[in-house]
Amino acid sequence: MLIRLLRTHLGPYKKPIALLVLLQFLQTCASLYLPTLNADIIDKGVVKGDTGYILSFGAVMLAVTVVQMACNIGAVLYGARTSAEVGRDLRSAVFDRVQSFSAREMGQFGAPTLITRTTNDVQQVQTLVLMAFTLMVSAPIMCVGGIVMALGQDVPLSGVLLAVVPVLGISVSLIVRRLRPLFRTMQERLDTVNRVLREQITGNRVIRAFVRDGYEKERFRGANGELTEVSLASGKLLALMFPVVMTVVNLSSIAVVWFGAHRIDSGDMEIGALTAFLAYLLQIVMAVMMATFMFMMIPRAEVCAERIQEVLDTEASVVPPAEPVRELRGHGHLELRDAGFRYPGAEEPVLKGIDLTARPGETTAVIGSTGSGKSTLLSLVPRLMDVTEGEVLVNGVAVSAVEPALLARTVGLVPQKPYLFAGTVASNLRYGNPDATDDELWHALEVAQAKGFVESLEEGLDAPIAQGGTNVSGGQRQRLSIARTLVQRPEIYLFDDSFSALDYATDAALRSALARETREATVVIVAQRVSTIRDADRIVVLDEGRVVGVGRHHELMDDNETYREIVLSQLTEAEAA
Ligand SMILES: Nc1ncnc2c1ncn2[C@@H]1O[C@H](COP(=O)(O)OP(=O)(O)OP(=O)(O)O)[C@@H](O)[C@H]1O
């Protein structure tokens, strides 16, 4: 999975990667040459007292060191830049995919894991890419090159290396093998911590109201403890790594010095060659360490890559049309034909055989018991989700064929749970129509019965709005959300229980102002309160996902049992008549 992900996302960086490989190659070759040069200077210059040799080869050594350092700095800087760019591309790819998700895929993953996957998981892959850029070339060259150079210094002594490399490789890979599953668990537990944390922050008010702080603290402590547990377990294994490597290094250095001393004694080897041999031994161990470090990162990055790829492989269920309709003739005629919808994994569809027509200049109300499918029905019009049966048509064209931007301009949905973005009142109101003038904003606020409230804010339209609109009341949020849709000036207005947080007087004032404002538009209102919809031109009664009645208030009161029950549950008999 990691390979697949990287192959796709490293593709555009072929040239920088080639340059990186070259820089790494040069710096590793220079590093490998230095101990041999040093040995030469000792054996041919220092031992023989040849100052000329020391100076001239000292200069060569300095030049090689400069090349090695320059290539090293270049490789590190270039590697950091390229890996950061790969990380940026990967984050954008995940973000774009998440953006294309409908409510259906969003529900399938859940917000916290999508956030972890876009940030933390991408970061892990990015770190591995950086490691790979730095170590993938240098580690093997240094290991093989080190062995070759050591053989060049003294063949019999190189026997030590034959023992060191496999011992080091096996002991380190044993540790890495145990680390692999721990890293997967760590990532999953980090996800759980994020989920619990997010739930507790979002549900903070409920937690306080129910005085469940203690319970929630325990829940978080549990998730946090489990994450710590696995971090500690991996920490313990990692702690083993350094001593194991150092023991092997120390033992092999002793062996090299011991054998080397014998060979120098017997005149088979020179002192400079022994120092070079020790330097190569260190370089080989370093190379094995570097490779190990990378192998250690791979399992974690693999888990992250899998999770990222899962998001990237998830096809959005709502896709833009291949040949979109870019113009709609009409003024907002809305029709649902035999429309049905089933949530993924659900046995029963929540909407079945819905036939509904809403015309410009008319108000259509949808009423039904809670869970009867009203919100689902509205979300099919702007394609927050696509019908699984039948079709939804706007001005006679299936919404699935309409260009998304055109559909968004034509259909304005005021959601049941309005969301405001961090910014100002004005930036929120202009969300669907960035060119709207201040006068247009004030007019929309007036219709939405929010003008007085915004006027009372010291900074008026420029008053700050917190993320999610948490610094305004529920009713104010609803009214700002209504105003935002009014500024957009769509042909079809969909109000999903948008007046529920308003008092009766404001609700009535808003509806009459809205009626004037949206005189020529198509208005669909989902409401729980009968008073909100009793004057509608057409009332559609929904029960368990089916339309069980259509008519005006008095007609339905006469012949629709479901409607009568809803009305009577809210009004006194006298009011109902
Ligand atoms: N994301 C989802 N996944 C699965 N089932 C869902 C999902 N959202 C809603 N449902 C189910 O679909 C049905 C209809 O939900 P919907 O929100 O459309 O009802 P509603 O009539 O708007 O309810 P309310 O009046 O309470 O807002 C419910 O039974 C609900 O459990």
Coordinates of C-alpha atoms and ligand atoms in Angstrom, one line a residue:
M1 CA 0.0 0.0 0.0
L2 CA 2.9 2.3 0.9
I3 CA 4.6 1.6 -2.4
R4 CA 1.4 2.2 -4.3
L5 CA 0.8 5.5 -2.6
L6 CA 4.3 6.7 -3.0
R7 CA 4.5 5.6 -6.7
T8 CA 1.5 7.8 -7.4
H9 CA 2.6 10.8 -5.4
L10 CA 6.4 10.7 -6.1
G11 CA 5.7 10.6 -9.9
P12 CA 5.9 14.4 -10.4
Y13 CA 9.2 14.6 -8.5
K14 CA 11.3 12.5 -10.8
K15 CA 13.9 15.3 -11.4
P16 CA 14.4 16.4 -7.8
I17 CA 14.6 12.8 -6.8
A18 CA 17.3 12.1 -9.4
L19 CA 19.3 15.1 -8.2
L20 CA 18.9 13.9 -4.6
V21 CA 20.2 10.4 -5.5
L22 CA 23.2 12.0 -7.2
L23 CA 24.0 14.2 -4.2
Q24 CA 23.6 11.3 -1.8
F25 CA 25.8 9.1 -4.1
L26 CA 28.5 11.8 -4.2
Q27 CA 28.5 12.4 -0.4
T28 CA 28.6 8.7 0.4
C29 CA 31.5 8.1 -2.0
A30 CA 33.4 11.0 -0.5
S31 CA 32.7 9.6 3.0
L32 CA 34.0 6.2 1.9
Y33 CA 37.2 7.7 0.4
L34 CA 38.2 9.7 3.5
P35 CA 39.4 6.8 5.8
T36 CA 41.6 5.5 2.9
L37 CA 43.1 8.9 2.4
N38 CA 43.6 9.2 6.2
A39 CA 45.3 5.8 6.3
D40 CA 47.6 6.8 3.4
I41 CA 48.6 10.0 5.2
I42 CA 49.4 8.1 8.4
D43 CA 51.3 5.3 6.7
K44 CA 53.1 7.2 3.9
G45 CA 53.3 10.6 5.5
V46 CA 53.3 10.5 9.3
V47 CA 55.1 7.2 9.8
K48 CA 57.8 8.0 7.2
G49 CA 58.0 11.7 8.3
D50 CA 57.2 13.0 4.8
T51 CA 55.7 16.5 5.4
G52 CA 55.2 17.1 1.7
Y53 CA 53.0 14.0 1.4
I54 CA 51.0 15.0 4.5
L55 CA 50.4 18.5 3.1
S56 CA 49.5 17.5 -0.4
F57 CA 47.2 14.6 0.6
G58 CA 45.9 16.8 3.5
A59 CA 44.7 19.3 0.9
V60 CA 43.1 16.4 -1.1
M61 CA 41.4 15.3 2.1
L62 CA 40.1 18.8 2.8
A63 CA 38.7 19.1 -0.7
V64 CA 37.0 15.7 -0.4
T65 CA 35.6 16.8 3.0
V66 CA 34.2 20.0 1.5
V67 CA 32.6 18.1 -1.4
Q68 CA 31.1 15.6 1.1
M69 CA 29.7 18.4 3.3
A70 CA 28.4 20.4 0.5
C71 CA 26.6 17.3 -1.0
N72 CA 25.3 16.4 2.4
I73 CA 23.9 19.9 3.1
G74 CA 22.4 20.0 -0.4
A75 CA 20.8 16.6 0.0
V76 CA 19.3 17.4 3.4
L77 CA 17.9 20.7 2.3
Y78 CA 16.6 19.4 -1.0
G79 CA 15.2 16.3 0.6
A80 CA 13.4 18.3 3.2
R81 CA 11.9 20.5 0.5
T82 CA 10.8 17.7 -1.7
S83 CA 9.4 15.6 1.1
A84 CA 7.5 18.6 2.3
E85 CA 6.1 19.1 -1.2
V86 CA 5.1 15.4 -1.4
G87 CA 3.4 15.8 2.0
R88 CA 1.6 18.9 0.8
D89 CA 0.3 17.1 -2.3
L90 CA -0.8 14.1 -0.3
R91 CA -2.7 16.3 2.1
S92 CA -4.3 18.1 -0.8
A93 CA -5.3 14.8 -2.4
V94 CA -6.9 13.5 0.8
F95 CA -8.6 16.9 1.4
D96 CA -10.0 17.0 -2.2
R97 CA -11.3 13.4 -1.8
V98 CA -12.9 14.3 1.5
Q99 CA -14.4 17.4 0.0
S100 CA -16.0 15.2 -2.7
F101 CA -17.6 13.0 -0.1
S102 CA -21.4 13.1 0.4
A103 CA -23.0 12.8 3.8
R104 CA -23.0 9.1 3.1
E105 CA -19.1 8.7 3.0
M106 CA -18.7 11.2 5.8
G107 CA -20.9 9.1 8.0
Q108 CA -19.0 5.9 6.9
F109 CA -15.6 7.3 8.1
G110 CA -16.5 9.9 10.8
A111 CA -14.9 13.3 11.1
P112 CA -12.2 12.5 13.7
T113 CA -10.5 9.7 11.7
L114 CA -10.6 11.8 8.6
I115 CA -8.8 14.6 10.4
T116 CA -6.2 12.2 11.7
R117 CA -5.7 10.7 8.3
T118 CA -5.3 14.1 6.6
T119 CA -2.8 15.4 9.2
N120 CA -1.0 12.9 11.4
D121 CA -1.0 10.0 8.9
V122 CA 0.2 12.2 6.1
Q123 CA 2.9 13.5 8.4
Q124 CA 4.1 10.0 9.1
V125 CA 4.4 9.2 5.4
Q126 CA 6.1 12.5 4.8
T127 CA 8.7 11.6 7.5
L128 CA 9.3 8.3 5.9
V129 CA 9.8 9.9 2.5
L130 CA 12.3 12.3 4.0
M131 CA 14.2 9.3 5.6
A132 CA 14.0 7.4 2.3
F133 CA 15.5 10.4 0.4
T134 CA 18.3 10.7 2.9
L135 CA 19.0 7.0 3.7
M136 CA 17.8 4.9 0.8
V137 CA 20.8 5.7 -1.4
S138 CA 23.5 6.3 1.2
A139 CA 22.8 3.3 3.5
P140 CA 23.3 0.5 0.9
I141 CA 26.3 2.2 -0.8
M142 CA 27.9 2.9 2.5
C143 CA 27.4 -0.7 3.7
V144 CA 28.6 -2.4 0.5
G145 CA 31.2 0.3 -0.2
G146 CA 32.5 0.0 3.4
I147 CA 32.9 -3.8 3.0
V148 CA 34.7 -3.3 -0.3
M149 CA 37.0 -0.6 1.0
A150 CA 37.7 -2.7 4.2
L151 CA 38.6 -5.6 2.0
G152 CA 41.0 -3.3 0.2
Q153 CA 42.7 -2.5 3.4
D154 CA 43.1 -6.0 4.7
V155 CA 41.3 -9.2 3.5
P156 CA 41.8 -11.5 6.5
L157 CA 40.7 -8.8 9.0
S158 CA 37.5 -8.4 6.9
G159 CA 36.4 -11.8 8.3
V160 CA 35.2 -9.9 11.3
L161 CA 32.7 -8.0 9.1
L162 CA 31.3 -11.3 7.9
A163 CA 30.2 -12.0 11.4
V164 CA 29.2 -8.4 12.3
V165 CA 26.8 -7.6 9.5
P166 CA 24.5 -10.7 9.9
V167 CA 24.5 -10.5 13.7
L168 CA 23.6 -6.9 13.6
G169 CA 21.0 -7.4 10.8
I170 CA 19.3 -10.4 12.6
S171 CA 19.2 -8.8 16.1
V172 CA 17.8 -5.6 14.8
S173 CA 15.2 -7.2 12.5
L174 CA 14.0 -9.3 15.4
I175 CA 13.2 -6.0 17.3
V176 CA 11.6 -4.4 14.2
R177 CA 9.4 -7.4 13.6
R178 CA 7.9 -7.0 17.1
L179 CA 7.5 -3.2 16.6
R180 CA 5.5 -3.6 13.4
P181 CA 2.1 -4.6 15.0
L182 CA 2.7 -2.1 17.9
F183 CA 2.8 0.8 15.4
R184 CA -0.5 -0.2 13.8
T185 CA -2.1 -0.4 17.3
M186 CA -0.6 3.0 18.2
Q187 CA -2.2 4.7 15.1
E188 CA -5.6 3.1 15.9
R189 CA -5.4 4.2 19.5
L190 CA -4.4 7.7 18.5
D191 CA -7.6 7.7 16.4
T192 CA -9.6 6.6 19.4
V193 CA -8.1 9.4 21.5
N194 CA -9.0 11.9 18.8
R195 CA -12.6 10.5 18.6
V196 CA -13.2 10.7 22.3
L197 CA -11.6 14.1 22.6
R198 CA -13.7 15.5 19.8
E199 CA -16.9 14.0 21.2
Q200 CA -16.1 15.5 24.6
I201 CA -15.3 18.9 23.2
T202 CA -18.4 19.0 21.0
G203 CA -20.7 17.6 23.7
N204 CA -19.2 19.7 26.4
R205 CA -22.5 21.4 27.4
V206 CA -24.4 18.1 27.6
I207 CA -21.6 16.6 29.7
R208 CA -21.8 19.5 32.1
A209 CA -25.6 19.5 32.2
F210 CA -25.6 15.8 33.1
V211 CA -22.6 16.3 35.4
R212 CA -20.8 13.4 33.7
D213 CA -17.4 15.1 33.9
G214 CA -16.1 12.2 36.0
Y215 CA -17.3 9.5 33.6
E216 CA -16.0 11.4 30.6
K217 CA -12.6 11.9 32.3
E218 CA -12.4 8.2 33.0
R219 CA -13.3 7.5 29.3
F220 CA -10.6 9.8 28.1
R221 CA -8.1 8.5 30.7
G222 CA -8.9 4.9 29.4
A223 CA -8.2 5.8 25.8
N224 CA -5.2 7.9 26.7
G225 CA -3.9 5.1 28.9
E226 CA -4.2 2.6 26.1
L227 CA -2.3 4.8 23.8
T228 CA 0.4 5.3 26.4
E229 CA 0.6 1.6 27.0
V230 CA 1.4 0.9 23.4
S231 CA 3.8 3.8 23.2
L232 CA 5.6 2.5 26.2
A233 CA 5.8 -1.0 24.7
S234 CA 7.3 0.4 21.5
G235 CA 9.6 2.6 23.6
K236 CA 10.9 -0.4 25.4
L237 CA 11.7 -2.2 22.2
L238 CA 13.3 0.9 20.8
A239 CA 15.4 1.3 24.0
L240 CA 16.8 -2.2 23.3
M241 CA 18.0 -1.2 19.9
F242 CA 20.8 1.2 20.8
P243 CA 22.5 -1.1 23.4
V244 CA 22.3 -4.0 21.0
V245 CA 24.0 -2.0 18.3
M246 CA 26.6 -0.6 20.6
T247 CA 27.4 -4.0 22.0
V248 CA 28.0 -5.3 18.5
V249 CA 30.1 -2.3 17.6
N250 CA 32.2 -2.5 20.8
L251 CA 32.8 -6.2 20.5
S252 CA 33.7 -6.0 16.9
S253 CA 36.0 -3.0 17.5
I254 CA 37.8 -5.1 20.1
A255 CA 38.1 -8.0 17.7
V256 CA 39.4 -5.7 14.9
V257 CA 42.0 -4.1 17.2
W258 CA 43.0 -7.5 18.6
F259 CA 43.4 -9.2 15.2
G260 CA 44.8 -6.0 13.7
A261 CA 47.5 -5.6 16.3
H262 CA 48.6 -9.2 15.6
R263 CA 48.8 -8.5 11.9
I264 CA 50.7 -5.2 12.5
D265 CA 53.1 -7.2 14.8
S266 CA 53.7 -9.8 12.1
G267 CA 54.2 -7.0 9.5
D268 CA 51.2 -8.0 7.4
M269 CA 49.4 -4.7 8.0
E270 CA 50.2 -1.0 8.6
I271 CA 48.9 1.1 11.4
G272 CA 47.0 3.5 9.0
A273 CA 45.2 0.6 7.5
L274 CA 44.0 -0.5 10.9
T275 CA 42.6 3.0 11.6
A276 CA 40.9 3.0 8.2
F277 CA 39.5 -0.5 8.9
L278 CA 38.0 0.8 12.2
A279 CA 36.5 3.7 10.4
Y280 CA 34.9 1.4 7.8
L281 CA 33.6 -0.8 10.5
L282 CA 31.8 2.2 12.0
Q283 CA 30.5 3.3 8.6
I284 CA 29.1 -0.2 8.0
V285 CA 27.4 -0.2 11.4
M286 CA 26.1 3.3 10.8
A287 CA 24.7 2.1 7.4
V288 CA 23.0 -0.9 9.0
M289 CA 21.6 1.5 11.8
M290 CA 20.3 3.9 9.2
A291 CA 18.6 1.1 7.2
T292 CA 17.2 -0.3 10.4
F293 CA 15.8 3.1 11.4
M294 CA 14.1 3.3 8.1
F295 CA 12.7 -0.2 8.3
M296 CA 11.4 0.8 11.7
M297 CA 9.6 3.8 10.2
I298 CA 8.2 1.7 7.4
P299 CA 5.6 -0.3 9.4
R300 CA 4.1 2.8 10.9
A301 CA 4.1 4.6 7.6
E302 CA 2.6 1.5 6.0
V303 CA -0.3 1.6 8.4
C304 CA -0.7 5.3 7.8
A305 CA -0.5 4.8 4.0
E306 CA -3.2 2.1 4.2
R307 CA -5.5 4.5 6.0
I308 CA -4.8 7.3 3.6
Q309 CA -5.2 5.0 0.6
E310 CA -8.6 3.8 2.0
V311 CA -9.8 7.4 1.9
L312 CA -8.4 8.0 -1.6
D313 CA -9.9 4.7 -2.9
T314 CA -13.4 5.6 -1.6
E315 CA -15.4 6.8 -4.5
A316 CA -17.7 9.6 -3.7
S317 CA -21.3 8.5 -4.2
V318 CA -22.3 11.9 -5.5
V319 CA -20.3 12.6 -8.6
P320 CA -20.5 15.6 -10.9
P321 CA -22.1 14.8 -14.3
A322 CA -19.7 14.0 -17.1
E323 CA -21.6 16.4 -19.5
P324 CA -23.3 18.8 -17.2
V325 CA -26.3 20.9 -18.0
R326 CA -25.1 24.5 -17.7
E327 CA -28.3 26.3 -18.1
L328 CA -31.8 25.7 -16.6
R329 CA -34.9 27.0 -18.3
G330 CA -37.6 27.7 -15.7
H331 CA -38.0 29.4 -12.3
G332 CA -37.4 26.7 -9.8
H333 CA -39.9 23.9 -10.6
L334 CA -39.0 21.0 -8.3
E335 CA -40.2 17.5 -8.8
L336 CA -39.5 14.2 -7.1
R337 CA -40.5 11.2 -9.2
D338 CA -40.8 7.8 -7.4
A339 CA -37.8 8.9 -5.4
G340 CA -36.3 6.5 -2.8
F341 CA -33.3 6.5 -0.6
R342 CA -31.6 3.8 1.4
Y343 CA -28.6 4.6 3.8
P344 CA -25.7 2.3 3.2
G345 CA -25.9 -0.8 5.3
A346 CA -29.5 -0.1 6.2
E347 CA -32.0 -2.9 5.6
E348 CA -35.0 -0.7 4.8
P349 CA -35.0 2.4 2.6
V350 CA -35.9 5.6 4.6
L351 CA -37.8 7.0 1.6
K352 CA -40.0 5.0 -0.7
G353 CA -41.8 6.0 -3.9
I354 CA -41.9 9.7 -3.2
D355 CA -43.8 11.8 -5.8
L356 CA -43.8 15.4 -5.0
T357 CA -44.1 18.6 -7.0
A358 CA -43.2 22.1 -5.7
R359 CA -43.9 25.1 -8.0
P360 CA -42.6 28.6 -8.2
G361 CA -44.7 31.1 -6.3
E362 CA -46.0 28.4 -4.0
T363 CA -45.1 27.1 -0.5
T364 CA -44.9 23.4 -0.1
A365 CA -44.7 22.1 3.5
V366 CA -43.5 18.7 4.5
I367 CA -44.7 17.4 7.9
G368 CA -44.3 14.1 9.6
S369 CA -43.3 12.4 12.8
T370 CA -39.7 12.5 13.8
G371 CA -37.5 10.2 11.8
S372 CA -40.1 10.0 8.9
G373 CA -37.4 11.1 6.4
K374 CA -38.0 14.8 6.0
S375 CA -34.4 15.9 6.3
T376 CA -33.3 13.1 4.0
L377 CA -35.8 14.2 1.4
L378 CA -34.5 17.7 1.4
S379 CA -30.9 16.7 1.2
L380 CA -31.6 14.9 -2.1
V381 CA -32.4 18.2 -3.9
P382 CA -29.0 19.9 -3.6
R383 CA -27.4 16.4 -3.9
L384 CA -26.0 16.2 -0.5
M385 CA -26.9 12.6 -1.2
D386 CA -28.2 11.0 -4.4
V387 CA -31.5 9.1 -4.6
T388 CA -31.1 5.4 -4.7
E389 CA -34.4 5.0 -6.6
G390 CA -36.3 7.4 -8.9
E391 CA -35.2 10.9 -9.7
V392 CA -35.2 14.5 -8.5
L393 CA -35.8 17.1 -11.2
V394 CA -35.2 20.9 -11.1
N395 CA -36.8 22.8 -14.0
G396 CA -37.3 19.4 -15.7
V397 CA -33.7 18.4 -15.5
A398 CA -32.4 15.6 -13.2
V399 CA -30.3 17.2 -10.5
S400 CA -27.6 14.6 -11.2
A401 CA -27.1 16.1 -14.6
V402 CA -26.9 19.7 -13.6
E403 CA -23.6 21.5 -13.2
P404 CA -22.9 21.5 -9.4
A405 CA -22.3 25.3 -9.2
L406 CA -25.5 26.0 -11.1
L407 CA -27.4 23.6 -8.9
A408 CA -25.9 25.3 -5.8
R409 CA -27.1 28.7 -7.2
T410 CA -30.6 27.4 -7.9
V411 CA -31.2 25.5 -4.7
G412 CA -30.7 27.1 -1.3
L413 CA -30.9 24.8 1.7
V414 CA -31.2 26.1 5.2
P415 CA -30.1 23.0 7.2
Q416 CA -31.6 21.8 10.4
K417 CA -28.4 22.3 12.3
P418 CA -27.0 25.6 10.8
Y419 CA -23.3 25.9 10.8
L420 CA -21.5 29.3 10.8
F421 CA -17.8 29.6 9.9
A422 CA -15.2 31.4 11.8
G423 CA -15.1 35.0 10.4
T424 CA -17.5 37.8 10.6
V425 CA -21.3 38.2 10.1
A426 CA -20.6 39.6 6.7
S427 CA -18.2 36.8 5.6
N428 CA -20.8 34.3 6.6
L429 CA -23.6 36.0 4.9
R430 CA -21.6 36.3 1.6
Y431 CA -20.7 32.6 1.7
G432 CA -23.0 31.7 -1.2
N433 CA -22.8 35.1 -3.0
P434 CA -19.4 36.8 -2.5
D435 CA -20.4 39.8 -4.5
A436 CA -23.4 40.8 -2.4
T437 CA -23.4 44.4 -1.3
D438 CA -23.8 45.6 2.3
D439 CA -27.3 46.8 1.4
E440 CA -28.2 43.3 0.2
L441 CA -26.9 41.8 3.5
W442 CA -28.9 44.2 5.6
H443 CA -32.0 43.5 3.6
A444 CA -31.5 39.7 4.1
L445 CA -31.0 40.3 7.8
E446 CA -34.2 42.3 7.9
V447 CA -36.2 39.6 6.3
A448 CA -34.6 37.0 8.5
Q449 CA -35.5 39.1 11.6
A450 CA -31.9 39.4 12.5
K451 CA -31.3 43.1 11.6
G452 CA -31.9 44.3 15.1
F453 CA -29.6 41.8 16.6
V454 CA -26.7 42.6 14.2
E455 CA -27.3 46.3 14.6
S456 CA -26.9 45.8 18.3
L457 CA -23.4 44.3 17.8
E458 CA -20.7 46.9 18.2
E459 CA -19.0 46.0 14.9
G460 CA -22.3 45.3 13.1
L461 CA -21.6 43.3 9.9
D462 CA -18.0 43.0 10.9
A463 CA -18.7 41.5 14.2
P464 CA -16.7 38.3 14.7
I465 CA -18.3 34.9 14.5
A466 CA -16.7 32.0 16.2
Q467 CA -16.2 28.6 14.5
G468 CA -19.5 26.8 14.3
G469 CA -21.3 30.1 15.4
T470 CA -20.8 29.2 19.0
N471 CA -20.8 32.9 20.1
V472 CA -24.4 33.5 19.0
S473 CA -27.6 31.9 20.3
G474 CA -29.3 29.0 18.6
G475 CA -32.1 31.3 17.3
Q476 CA -29.6 33.9 16.1
R477 CA -27.6 31.2 14.4
Q478 CA -30.8 30.0 12.6
R479 CA -31.7 33.5 11.5
L480 CA -28.2 34.3 10.2
S481 CA -28.3 30.9 8.4
I482 CA -31.7 31.9 6.8
A483 CA -30.2 35.4 5.9
R484 CA -27.2 33.6 4.3
T485 CA -29.5 31.6 2.0
L486 CA -31.6 34.8 1.2
V487 CA -28.4 36.6 0.1
Q488 CA -27.7 33.7 -2.3
R489 CA -31.1 34.4 -4.0
P490 CA -31.8 30.8 -5.1
E491 CA -34.9 29.9 -7.1
I492 CA -35.8 27.0 -4.7
Y493 CA -35.7 27.6 -0.9
L494 CA -35.5 24.5 1.3
F495 CA -36.1 25.2 5.0
D496 CA -35.3 22.2 7.1
D497 CA -37.0 22.9 10.4
S498 CA -35.3 26.3 10.2
F499 CA -37.7 28.1 12.5
S500 CA -37.7 25.7 15.4
A501 CA -35.5 27.8 17.7
L502 CA -37.6 31.0 17.2
D503 CA -40.3 32.2 19.5
Y504 CA -43.9 32.2 18.1
A505 CA -43.9 36.0 17.4
T506 CA -40.5 36.0 15.6
D507 CA -41.5 32.8 13.7
A508 CA -44.7 34.5 12.5
A509 CA -42.9 37.8 11.6
L510 CA -40.2 35.9 9.8
R511 CA -42.6 33.8 7.8
S512 CA -44.6 36.8 6.6
A513 CA -41.5 38.7 5.6
L514 CA -40.2 35.6 3.9
A515 CA -43.5 35.1 2.1
R516 CA -43.1 38.7 0.6
E517 CA -39.4 38.1 -0.2
T518 CA -39.8 34.7 -1.8
R519 CA -43.1 35.5 -3.6
E520 CA -41.8 34.2 -6.9
A521 CA -39.6 31.4 -5.6
T522 CA -40.3 27.8 -4.9
V523 CA -40.4 27.3 -1.1
V524 CA -40.3 24.0 0.6
I525 CA -40.6 24.1 4.4
V526 CA -40.0 21.1 6.7
A527 CA -41.5 21.9 10.1
Q528 CA -42.5 20.2 13.3
R529 CA -44.8 23.0 14.3
V530 CA -48.2 23.0 12.5
S531 CA -48.5 26.8 13.1
T532 CA -45.5 27.2 10.8
I533 CA -47.0 25.4 7.9
R534 CA -50.8 25.6 8.1
D535 CA -51.0 28.4 5.5
A536 CA -48.9 26.5 3.0
D537 CA -50.3 26.0 -0.5
R538 CA -49.6 22.3 -0.3
I539 CA -48.9 20.2 2.7
V540 CA -47.2 16.8 2.2
V541 CA -47.6 14.3 5.0
L542 CA -44.8 11.9 5.4
D543 CA -45.0 8.7 7.4
E544 CA -42.2 6.1 7.6
G545 CA -40.7 7.3 4.4
R546 CA -43.9 7.4 2.4
V547 CA -46.2 10.2 1.3
V548 CA -49.5 9.5 3.0
G549 CA -51.3 12.7 2.1
V550 CA -51.1 15.8 0.1
G551 CA -53.4 18.8 0.4
R552 CA -54.2 22.1 2.2
H553 CA -54.6 22.2 6.0
H554 CA -58.4 21.9 6.0
E555 CA -58.5 19.2 3.4
L556 CA -56.0 17.1 5.3
M557 CA -57.8 17.8 8.6
D558 CA -60.9 16.3 7.0
D559 CA -59.4 13.2 5.4
N560 CA -55.9 12.4 6.7
E561 CA -55.7 10.6 9.9
T562 CA -51.9 11.0 10.3
Y563 CA -52.1 14.7 9.7
R564 CA -55.0 15.1 12.1
E565 CA -53.1 13.2 14.8
I566 CA -50.1 15.5 14.4
V567 CA -52.2 18.6 14.5
L568 CA -54.3 17.5 17.5
S569 CA -51.1 16.6 19.4
Q570 CA -50.1 20.3 19.1
L571 CA -53.3 22.3 19.1
T572 CA -56.5 22.4 21.1
E573 CA -59.6 21.2 19.3
A574 CA -60.9 24.8 18.9
E575 CA -57.6 26.0 17.3
A576 CA -57.5 23.0 15.0
A577 CA -61.0 23.7 13.6
Ligands
LIG1 N1 -26.5 9.0 8.3 C1 -27.5 8.1 8.5 N2 -27.3 6.8 8.5 C2 -28.2 5.9 8.6 N3 -29.5 6.2 8.9 C3 -29.8 7.5 9.0 C4 -28.8 8.5 8.8 N4 -29.5 9.7 9.0 C5 -30.8 9.5 9.2 N5 -31.0 8.2 9.2 C6 -32.3 7.5 9.4 O1 -33.2 7.9 8.4 C7 -34.4 8.1 9.0 C8 -35.0 9.5 8.5 O2 -34.1 10.5 9.1 P1 -34.4 12.0 8.8 O3 -33.4 12.8 9.6 O4 -34.6 12.2 7.4 O5 -35.8 12.2 9.6 P2 -36.6 13.5 9.9 O6 -38.0 13.2 9.5 O7 -36.0 14.7 9.3 O8 -36.5 13.6 11.5 P3 -36.6 14.8 12.4 O9 -37.9 15.4 12.3 O10 -36.3 14.2 13.8 O11 -35.5 15.8 12.0 C9 -34.4 7.9 10.5 O12 -34.9 6.7 10.8 C10 -32.9 7.9 10.8 O13 -32.6 7.0 11.8

